[in-house]
mmCIF file of C-alpha atoms and ligand atoms in Angstrom:
data_model
loop_
_atom_site.group_PDB
_atom_site.id
_atom_site.type_symbol
_atom_site.label_atom_id
_atom_site.label_comp_id
_atom_site.label_asym_id
_atom_site.label_seq_id
_atom_site.Cartn_x
_atom_site.Cartn_y
_atom_site.Cartn_z
ATOM 1 C CA UNK A 1 35.804 47.905 5.242
ATOM 2 C CA UNK A 2 31.481 47.480 6.684
ATOM 3 C CA UNK A 3 29.839 46.208 3.130
ATOM 4 C CA UNK A 4 28.094 49.363 2.761
ATOM 5 C CA UNK A 5 31.086 50.932 1.218
ATOM 6 C CA UNK A 6 31.206 48.553 -1.189
ATOM 7 C CA UNK A 7 29.290 48.327 -3.865
ATOM 8 C CA UNK A 8 26.517 45.813 -4.880
ATOM 9 C CA UNK A 9 28.298 44.370 -7.474
ATOM 10 C CA UNK A 10 31.471 43.547 -5.584
ATOM 11 C CA UNK A 11 29.653 42.246 -2.689
ATOM 12 C CA UNK A 12 28.100 39.656 -5.343
ATOM 13 C CA UNK A 13 31.311 38.593 -6.547
ATOM 14 C CA UNK A 14 32.388 38.352 -3.458
ATOM 15 C CA UNK A 15 29.397 36.485 -1.518
ATOM 16 C CA UNK A 16 28.715 32.374 -0.982
ATOM 17 C CA UNK A 17 25.102 32.420 -0.499
ATOM 18 C CA UNK A 18 23.402 31.854 -3.618
ATOM 19 C CA UNK A 19 20.661 33.507 -2.771
ATOM 20 C CA UNK A 20 22.151 36.235 -1.514
ATOM 21 C CA UNK A 21 24.549 36.695 -5.062
ATOM 22 C CA UNK A 22 22.087 36.426 -6.860
ATOM 23 C CA UNK A 23 20.042 39.185 -5.287
ATOM 24 C CA UNK A 24 23.039 42.003 -5.518
ATOM 25 C CA UNK A 25 23.328 41.278 -8.723
ATOM 26 C CA UNK A 26 20.319 42.029 -9.935
ATOM 27 C CA UNK A 27 20.742 45.117 -7.646
ATOM 28 C CA UNK A 28 23.746 46.252 -9.382
ATOM 29 C CA UNK A 29 22.051 45.461 -13.093
ATOM 30 C CA UNK A 30 18.858 46.710 -12.223
ATOM 31 C CA UNK A 31 20.090 49.788 -10.372
ATOM 32 C CA UNK A 32 16.835 49.148 -7.558
ATOM 33 C CA UNK A 33 17.171 48.474 -4.017
ATOM 34 C CA UNK A 34 13.743 48.620 -3.502
ATOM 35 C CA UNK A 35 11.496 45.605 -2.439
ATOM 36 C CA UNK A 36 7.732 46.198 -2.621
ATOM 37 C CA UNK A 37 5.685 44.141 -0.159
ATOM 38 C CA UNK A 38 2.608 43.047 -1.629
ATOM 39 C CA UNK A 39 0.069 43.079 1.384
ATOM 40 C CA UNK A 40 -3.489 42.446 -1.011
ATOM 41 C CA UNK A 41 -5.790 40.005 -0.374
ATOM 42 C CA UNK A 42 -6.875 39.183 -4.331
ATOM 43 C CA UNK A 43 -4.718 37.395 -6.192
ATOM 44 C CA UNK A 44 -5.720 40.001 -9.101
ATOM 45 C CA UNK A 45 -4.722 42.965 -7.589
ATOM 46 C CA UNK A 46 -2.009 40.603 -6.241
ATOM 47 C CA UNK A 47 -0.558 39.427 -10.009
ATOM 48 C CA UNK A 48 -1.161 42.976 -11.345
ATOM 49 C CA UNK A 49 0.906 44.526 -9.055
ATOM 50 C CA UNK A 50 3.412 42.441 -9.382
ATOM 51 C CA UNK A 51 3.561 42.924 -12.789
ATOM 52 C CA UNK A 52 3.021 46.731 -12.375
ATOM 53 C CA UNK A 53 6.396 47.298 -9.877
ATOM 54 C CA UNK A 54 8.254 43.882 -11.017
ATOM 55 C CA UNK A 55 11.024 46.355 -13.094
ATOM 56 C CA UNK A 56 11.436 48.519 -10.845
ATOM 57 C CA UNK A 57 12.726 45.962 -7.710
ATOM 58 C CA UNK A 58 15.380 43.642 -7.164
ATOM 59 C CA UNK A 59 12.547 41.636 -3.962
ATOM 60 C CA UNK A 60 9.174 40.503 -4.075
ATOM 61 C CA UNK A 61 7.916 41.125 -0.554
ATOM 62 C CA UNK A 62 4.985 38.454 -0.269
ATOM 63 C CA UNK A 63 2.729 37.558 2.982
ATOM 64 C CA UNK A 64 1.559 34.895 0.563
ATOM 65 C CA UNK A 65 -1.481 33.832 3.257
ATOM 66 C CA UNK A 66 -2.497 37.026 3.563
ATOM 67 C CA UNK A 67 -4.433 36.152 -0.340
ATOM 68 C CA UNK A 68 -8.266 35.034 -0.366
ATOM 69 C CA UNK A 69 -8.307 32.951 -3.406
ATOM 70 C CA UNK A 70 -4.905 31.493 -2.961
ATOM 71 C CA UNK A 71 -4.805 28.294 -5.212
ATOM 72 C CA UNK A 72 -1.140 27.256 -6.680
ATOM 73 C CA UNK A 73 -1.456 28.592 -9.674
ATOM 74 C CA UNK A 74 -0.118 31.721 -8.245
ATOM 75 C CA UNK A 75 2.789 30.552 -7.485
ATOM 76 C CA UNK A 76 2.932 29.261 -11.557
ATOM 77 C CA UNK A 77 2.462 33.113 -12.272
ATOM 78 C CA UNK A 78 4.377 34.363 -9.551
ATOM 79 C CA UNK A 79 7.242 32.249 -11.194
ATOM 80 C CA UNK A 80 6.359 33.437 -14.573
ATOM 81 C CA UNK A 81 6.993 37.760 -12.711
ATOM 82 C CA UNK A 82 9.737 36.428 -11.442
ATOM 83 C CA UNK A 83 11.658 35.486 -14.778
ATOM 84 C CA UNK A 84 9.925 38.334 -16.577
ATOM 85 C CA UNK A 85 11.330 41.246 -14.520
ATOM 86 C CA UNK A 86 13.720 39.188 -13.189
ATOM 87 C CA UNK A 87 13.080 39.780 -9.662
ATOM 88 C CA UNK A 88 13.652 37.195 -6.740
ATOM 89 C CA UNK A 89 10.714 36.550 -3.937
ATOM 90 C CA UNK A 90 10.845 36.793 -0.821
ATOM 91 C CA UNK A 91 8.346 35.593 1.843
ATOM 92 C CA UNK A 92 7.859 37.110 5.041
ATOM 93 C CA UNK A 93 7.101 34.327 7.051
ATOM 94 C CA UNK A 94 8.729 34.783 10.203
ATOM 95 C CA UNK A 95 8.967 31.388 11.394
ATOM 96 C CA UNK A 96 8.748 31.067 15.395
ATOM 97 C CA UNK A 97 8.461 27.545 16.055
ATOM 98 C CA UNK A 98 11.254 24.685 17.719
ATOM 99 C CA UNK A 99 13.623 23.714 14.386
ATOM 100 C CA UNK A 100 11.558 20.384 13.940
ATOM 101 C CA UNK A 101 8.397 22.229 13.365
ATOM 102 C CA UNK A 102 9.635 25.021 11.268
ATOM 103 C CA UNK A 103 11.309 22.439 8.466
ATOM 104 C CA UNK A 104 7.360 21.079 8.242
ATOM 105 C CA UNK A 105 5.863 24.420 7.681
ATOM 106 C CA UNK A 106 8.399 25.558 5.502
ATOM 107 C CA UNK A 107 8.685 22.431 3.017
ATOM 108 C CA UNK A 108 4.783 21.205 3.273
ATOM 109 C CA UNK A 109 1.405 22.459 3.731
ATOM 110 C CA UNK A 110 -0.170 24.441 1.706
ATOM 111 C CA UNK A 111 2.084 27.050 0.318
ATOM 112 C CA UNK A 112 5.152 24.858 0.142
ATOM 113 C CA UNK A 113 7.174 28.025 0.324
ATOM 114 C CA UNK A 114 10.735 26.504 0.273
ATOM 115 C CA UNK A 115 9.357 25.070 -3.118
ATOM 116 C CA UNK A 116 9.406 28.581 -4.862
ATOM 117 C CA UNK A 117 10.754 31.945 -1.919
ATOM 118 C CA UNK A 118 14.221 32.164 -3.086
ATOM 119 C CA UNK A 119 14.552 34.161 0.962
ATOM 120 C CA UNK A 120 12.085 33.172 3.867
ATOM 121 C CA UNK A 121 12.983 34.942 7.431
ATOM 122 C CA UNK A 122 12.493 33.745 11.059
ATOM 123 C CA UNK A 123 12.663 35.246 15.011
ATOM 124 C CA UNK A 124 15.493 34.319 16.957
ATOM 125 C CA UNK A 125 13.558 33.880 20.098
ATOM 126 C CA UNK A 126 13.782 29.766 19.203
ATOM 127 C CA UNK A 127 17.377 30.070 19.298
ATOM 128 C CA UNK A 128 20.451 28.644 17.662
ATOM 129 C CA UNK A 129 17.822 25.822 16.607
ATOM 130 C CA UNK A 130 15.214 27.603 14.145
ATOM 131 C CA UNK A 131 18.293 28.075 11.856
ATOM 132 C CA UNK A 132 19.295 24.354 11.509
ATOM 133 C CA UNK A 133 15.862 23.015 11.319
ATOM 134 C CA UNK A 134 14.855 25.734 8.522
ATOM 135 C CA UNK A 135 18.597 24.895 6.832
ATOM 136 C CA UNK A 136 17.818 20.975 6.628
ATOM 137 C CA UNK A 137 15.078 22.445 4.078
ATOM 138 C CA UNK A 138 16.653 25.586 2.611
ATOM 139 C CA UNK A 139 20.433 25.046 1.889
ATOM 140 C CA UNK A 140 19.685 22.193 -0.522
ATOM 141 C CA UNK A 141 17.488 24.153 -2.974
ATOM 142 C CA UNK A 142 19.949 27.322 -2.536
ATOM 143 C CA UNK A 143 17.854 29.414 -0.231
ATOM 144 C CA UNK A 144 18.448 32.335 1.963
ATOM 145 C CA UNK A 145 17.286 33.113 5.928
ATOM 146 C CA UNK A 146 17.262 36.310 6.328
ATOM 147 C CA UNK A 147 16.848 37.094 10.647
ATOM 148 C CA UNK A 148 14.838 39.483 12.229
ATOM 149 C CA UNK A 149 16.843 41.758 14.646
ATOM 150 C CA UNK A 150 15.041 44.444 15.109
ATOM 151 C CA UNK A 151 11.434 45.791 13.636
ATOM 152 C CA UNK A 152 9.755 48.732 12.743
ATOM 153 C CA UNK A 153 6.724 48.747 15.262
ATOM 154 C CA UNK A 154 6.932 51.205 18.275
ATOM 155 C CA UNK A 155 7.740 49.491 21.354
ATOM 156 C CA UNK A 156 9.271 46.581 19.725
ATOM 157 C CA UNK A 157 11.063 44.211 22.289
ATOM 158 C CA UNK A 158 13.743 43.464 19.710
ATOM 159 C CA UNK A 159 16.200 45.560 21.073
ATOM 160 C CA UNK A 160 19.519 45.914 23.323
ATOM 161 C CA UNK A 161 20.319 41.877 24.376
ATOM 162 C CA UNK A 162 18.341 40.375 22.171
ATOM 163 C CA UNK A 163 19.650 42.265 18.978
ATOM 164 C CA UNK A 164 22.982 41.538 19.560
ATOM 165 C CA UNK A 165 22.009 37.469 19.710
ATOM 166 C CA UNK A 166 20.440 37.169 17.126
ATOM 167 C CA UNK A 167 23.540 38.004 15.295
ATOM 168 C CA UNK A 168 26.114 35.855 17.077
ATOM 169 C CA UNK A 169 23.410 33.269 15.532
ATOM 170 C CA UNK A 170 23.603 34.493 12.234
ATOM 171 C CA UNK A 171 27.370 34.841 12.523
ATOM 172 C CA UNK A 172 27.395 30.969 13.640
ATOM 173 C CA UNK A 173 25.490 30.141 9.955
ATOM 174 C CA UNK A 174 26.812 31.973 7.564
ATOM 175 C CA UNK A 175 26.081 29.653 4.817
ATOM 176 C CA UNK A 176 22.608 30.392 5.157
ATOM 177 C CA UNK A 177 21.462 33.210 7.468
ATOM 178 C CA UNK A 178 22.277 36.237 4.960
ATOM 179 C CA UNK A 179 21.014 39.270 6.367
ATOM 180 C CA UNK A 180 18.832 40.941 8.966
ATOM 181 C CA UNK A 181 15.441 42.156 8.981
ATOM 182 C CA UNK A 182 16.614 45.822 10.296
ATOM 183 C CA UNK A 183 16.914 49.365 10.809
ATOM 184 C CA UNK A 184 20.614 50.007 10.968
ATOM 185 C CA UNK A 185 23.854 47.511 10.212
ATOM 186 C CA UNK A 186 25.157 45.453 13.027
ATOM 187 C CA UNK A 187 28.344 44.305 11.990
ATOM 188 C CA UNK A 188 29.581 46.835 15.079
ATOM 189 C CA UNK A 189 28.004 44.304 17.607
ATOM 190 C CA UNK A 190 29.773 42.208 19.713
ATOM 191 C CA UNK A 191 32.245 43.247 16.666
ATOM 192 C CA UNK A 192 35.247 42.051 19.456
ATOM 193 C CA UNK A 193 33.579 38.375 20.556
ATOM 194 C CA UNK A 194 34.293 36.622 16.906
ATOM 195 C CA UNK A 195 37.041 36.722 13.930
ATOM 196 C CA UNK A 196 34.845 36.537 11.561
ATOM 197 C CA UNK A 197 33.089 39.854 11.581
ATOM 198 C CA UNK A 198 36.113 41.033 9.249
ATOM 199 C CA UNK A 199 34.944 39.714 6.044
ATOM 200 C CA UNK A 200 31.372 38.827 6.672
ATOM 201 C CA UNK A 201 28.505 40.630 4.072
ATOM 202 C CA UNK A 202 25.051 40.496 5.925
ATOM 203 C CA UNK A 203 22.245 42.601 3.925
ATOM 204 C CA UNK A 204 20.022 45.069 5.871
ATOM 205 C CA UNK A 205 16.231 44.893 4.659
ATOM 206 C CA UNK A 206 14.356 48.186 6.267
ATOM 207 C CA UNK A 207 11.043 47.448 6.447
ATOM 208 C CA UNK A 208 9.119 50.776 7.568
ATOM 209 C CA UNK A 209 9.909 53.168 4.781
ATOM 210 C CA UNK A 210 7.733 55.981 3.665
ATOM 211 C CA UNK A 211 8.083 59.561 1.383
ATOM 212 C CA UNK A 212 5.086 60.690 2.360
ATOM 213 C CA UNK A 213 3.878 59.333 6.363
ATOM 214 C CA UNK A 214 5.519 58.980 8.929
ATOM 215 C CA UNK A 215 3.228 55.624 10.143
ATOM 216 C CA UNK A 216 0.119 54.029 10.612
ATOM 217 C CA UNK A 217 -2.746 53.676 13.036
ATOM 218 C CA UNK A 218 -0.991 50.901 14.836
ATOM 219 C CA UNK A 219 2.517 51.274 15.784
ATOM 220 C CA UNK A 220 4.132 51.305 12.667
ATOM 221 C CA UNK A 221 7.108 53.740 12.389
ATOM 222 C CA UNK A 222 8.432 55.175 8.918
ATOM 223 C CA UNK A 223 11.279 56.690 8.101
ATOM 224 C CA UNK A 224 12.627 57.903 4.620
ATOM 225 C CA UNK A 225 14.939 56.359 1.472
ATOM 226 C CA UNK A 226 17.937 58.762 2.791
ATOM 227 C CA UNK A 227 17.625 57.597 6.273
ATOM 228 C CA UNK A 228 17.598 54.457 5.647
ATOM 229 C CA UNK A 229 19.980 53.971 2.915
ATOM 230 C CA UNK A 230 22.901 56.642 3.439
ATOM 231 C CA UNK A 231 22.539 57.336 6.878
ATOM 232 C CA UNK A 232 21.888 54.176 7.911
ATOM 233 C CA UNK A 233 23.497 51.778 5.925
ATOM 234 C CA UNK A 234 20.614 49.814 5.198
ATOM 235 C CA UNK A 235 20.802 47.694 1.808
ATOM 236 C CA UNK A 236 17.322 46.911 0.545
ATOM 237 C CA UNK A 237 14.216 49.482 1.354
ATOM 238 C CA UNK A 238 11.059 47.739 2.069
ATOM 239 C CA UNK A 239 7.800 49.595 1.447
ATOM 240 C CA UNK A 240 4.084 48.405 1.445
ATOM 241 C CA UNK A 241 1.552 51.186 1.439
ATOM 242 C CA UNK A 242 3.837 53.673 0.545
ATOM 243 C CA UNK A 243 3.515 52.346 -3.066
ATOM 244 C CA UNK A 244 0.144 50.458 -3.357
ATOM 245 C CA UNK A 245 -2.091 52.631 -0.794
ATOM 246 C CA UNK A 246 -4.465 52.339 1.696
ATOM 247 C CA UNK A 247 -7.447 52.127 -0.305
ATOM 248 C CA UNK A 248 -9.643 49.171 -1.652
ATOM 249 C CA UNK A 249 -9.161 49.410 -4.880
ATOM 250 C CA UNK A 250 -5.764 49.301 -7.072
ATOM 251 C CA UNK A 251 -4.826 52.128 -9.512
ATOM 252 C CA UNK A 252 -1.767 49.900 -10.739
ATOM 253 C CA UNK A 253 -1.605 53.263 -12.827
ATOM 254 C CA UNK A 254 -0.022 55.371 -9.181
ATOM 255 C CA UNK A 255 1.361 52.059 -8.128
ATOM 256 C CA UNK A 256 3.943 52.269 -10.929
ATOM 257 C CA UNK A 257 4.862 55.697 -10.750
ATOM 258 C CA UNK A 258 5.478 54.840 -7.093
ATOM 259 C CA UNK A 259 7.680 52.584 -7.391
ATOM 260 C CA UNK A 260 10.094 53.626 -9.983
ATOM 261 C CA UNK A 261 9.937 57.307 -7.898
ATOM 262 C CA UNK A 262 10.612 54.641 -4.611
ATOM 263 C CA UNK A 263 13.406 52.764 -7.150
ATOM 264 C CA UNK A 264 15.093 56.542 -8.009
ATOM 265 C CA UNK A 265 15.163 58.408 -4.544
ATOM 266 C CA UNK A 266 17.091 54.491 -3.008
ATOM 267 C CA UNK A 267 19.555 54.559 -5.706
ATOM 268 C CA UNK A 268 20.362 58.394 -5.027
ATOM 269 C CA UNK A 269 20.232 56.806 -1.545
ATOM 270 C CA UNK A 270 22.912 54.810 -2.438
ATOM 271 C CA UNK A 271 25.023 56.261 -4.521
ATOM 272 C CA UNK A 272 25.688 59.169 -2.050
ATOM 273 C CA UNK A 273 25.890 56.636 0.851
ATOM 274 C CA UNK A 274 28.750 55.353 -1.473
ATOM 275 C CA UNK A 275 30.325 58.858 -2.451
ATOM 276 C CA UNK A 276 30.303 60.322 0.725
HETATM 277 N N1 LIG B 1 7.464 44.579 8.644
HETATM 278 C C1 LIG B 1 7.456 45.730 8.988
HETATM 279 N N2 LIG B 1 8.063 45.669 10.142
HETATM 280 C C2 LIG B 1 8.753 45.115 10.841
HETATM 281 C C3 LIG B 1 8.834 44.017 10.009
HETATM 282 C C4 LIG B 1 7.941 43.637 9.467
HETATM 283 O O1 LIG B 1 7.094 46.478 8.372
HETATM 284 O O2 LIG B 1 9.458 45.331 11.464
HETATM 285 I I1 LIG B 1 9.829 42.062 10.605
HETATM 286 C C5 LIG B 1 6.690 44.115 7.190
HETATM 287 C C6 LIG B 1 5.201 44.465 7.813
HETATM 288 C C7 LIG B 1 4.785 45.004 6.355
HETATM 289 C C8 LIG B 1 5.603 45.533 5.921
HETATM 290 O O3 LIG B 1 4.166 43.482 5.775
HETATM 291 O O4 LIG B 1 6.204 45.326 6.331
HETATM 292 C C9 LIG B 1 5.428 47.299 5.551
HETATM 293 O O5 LIG B 1 4.577 47.568 5.339
HETATM 294 P P1 LIG B 1 3.840 48.934 4.924
HETATM 295 O O6 LIG B 1 5.127 49.623 4.092
HETATM 296 O O7 LIG B 1 2.896 48.924 4.404
HETATM 297 O O8 LIG B 1 3.694 49.758 6.545
#
């Protein structure tokens, strides 16, 4: 049956990518399918938010290049919080270049993403070579890759044949590609042209989730956890401003309350989907 009709626990036991297995295991153990997107510019806020939401999340999503006061000690602090609260780290890097270049961007430079991010993501635009390049760095480190099959923003070009081709690219590299950024499940895509569909288990991570707002002034579109998880069968809800707010000053107590609220909503939506 389609992965979304099985429990996270069962899927954890059967997945053969170490990062995906660890994520599914944590989701079942902590009863959370929530990923918080920590899009802030100051180290102090970044770490305070992660410490506050840590107990409620399976995955922390970062844009490490947003930080204005980045230094390598931030990674040590992030890893300490990851161990303490038991969550994985997803750098939302959206790689988009040829294989050789992305291998360098993933392994090297200021951020050395592969050394600390359990999961990262990439656009399908360059074709299969982008997966080959990232896998050459990530597979030996037991990392997982998420491909962008769809986007949450209004007017996104990743639709139709593009989405289908992204899914085909992922199917050819199931050792490393563990899922998609998408708005619904992908199993039905091209189901006739491959035998592997039957036992594939791609995680669907969905950004554009909000309980209160419907969108922002720059084309973001929000759906509720129930729409995303129960109705569309997605596995992980990614929430940024719904939890961390939009103001410049961070209210850590409020951030924690919102994280708990989204954890409960996401988990109830998952339980409802399994009991249907
Ligand atoms: N993000 C999206 N939509 C997408 C992809 C990534 O919103 O299709 I791919 C990112 C952008 C931001 C986070 O880091 O997810 C969503 O933040 P808000 O919940 O604050 O809108």
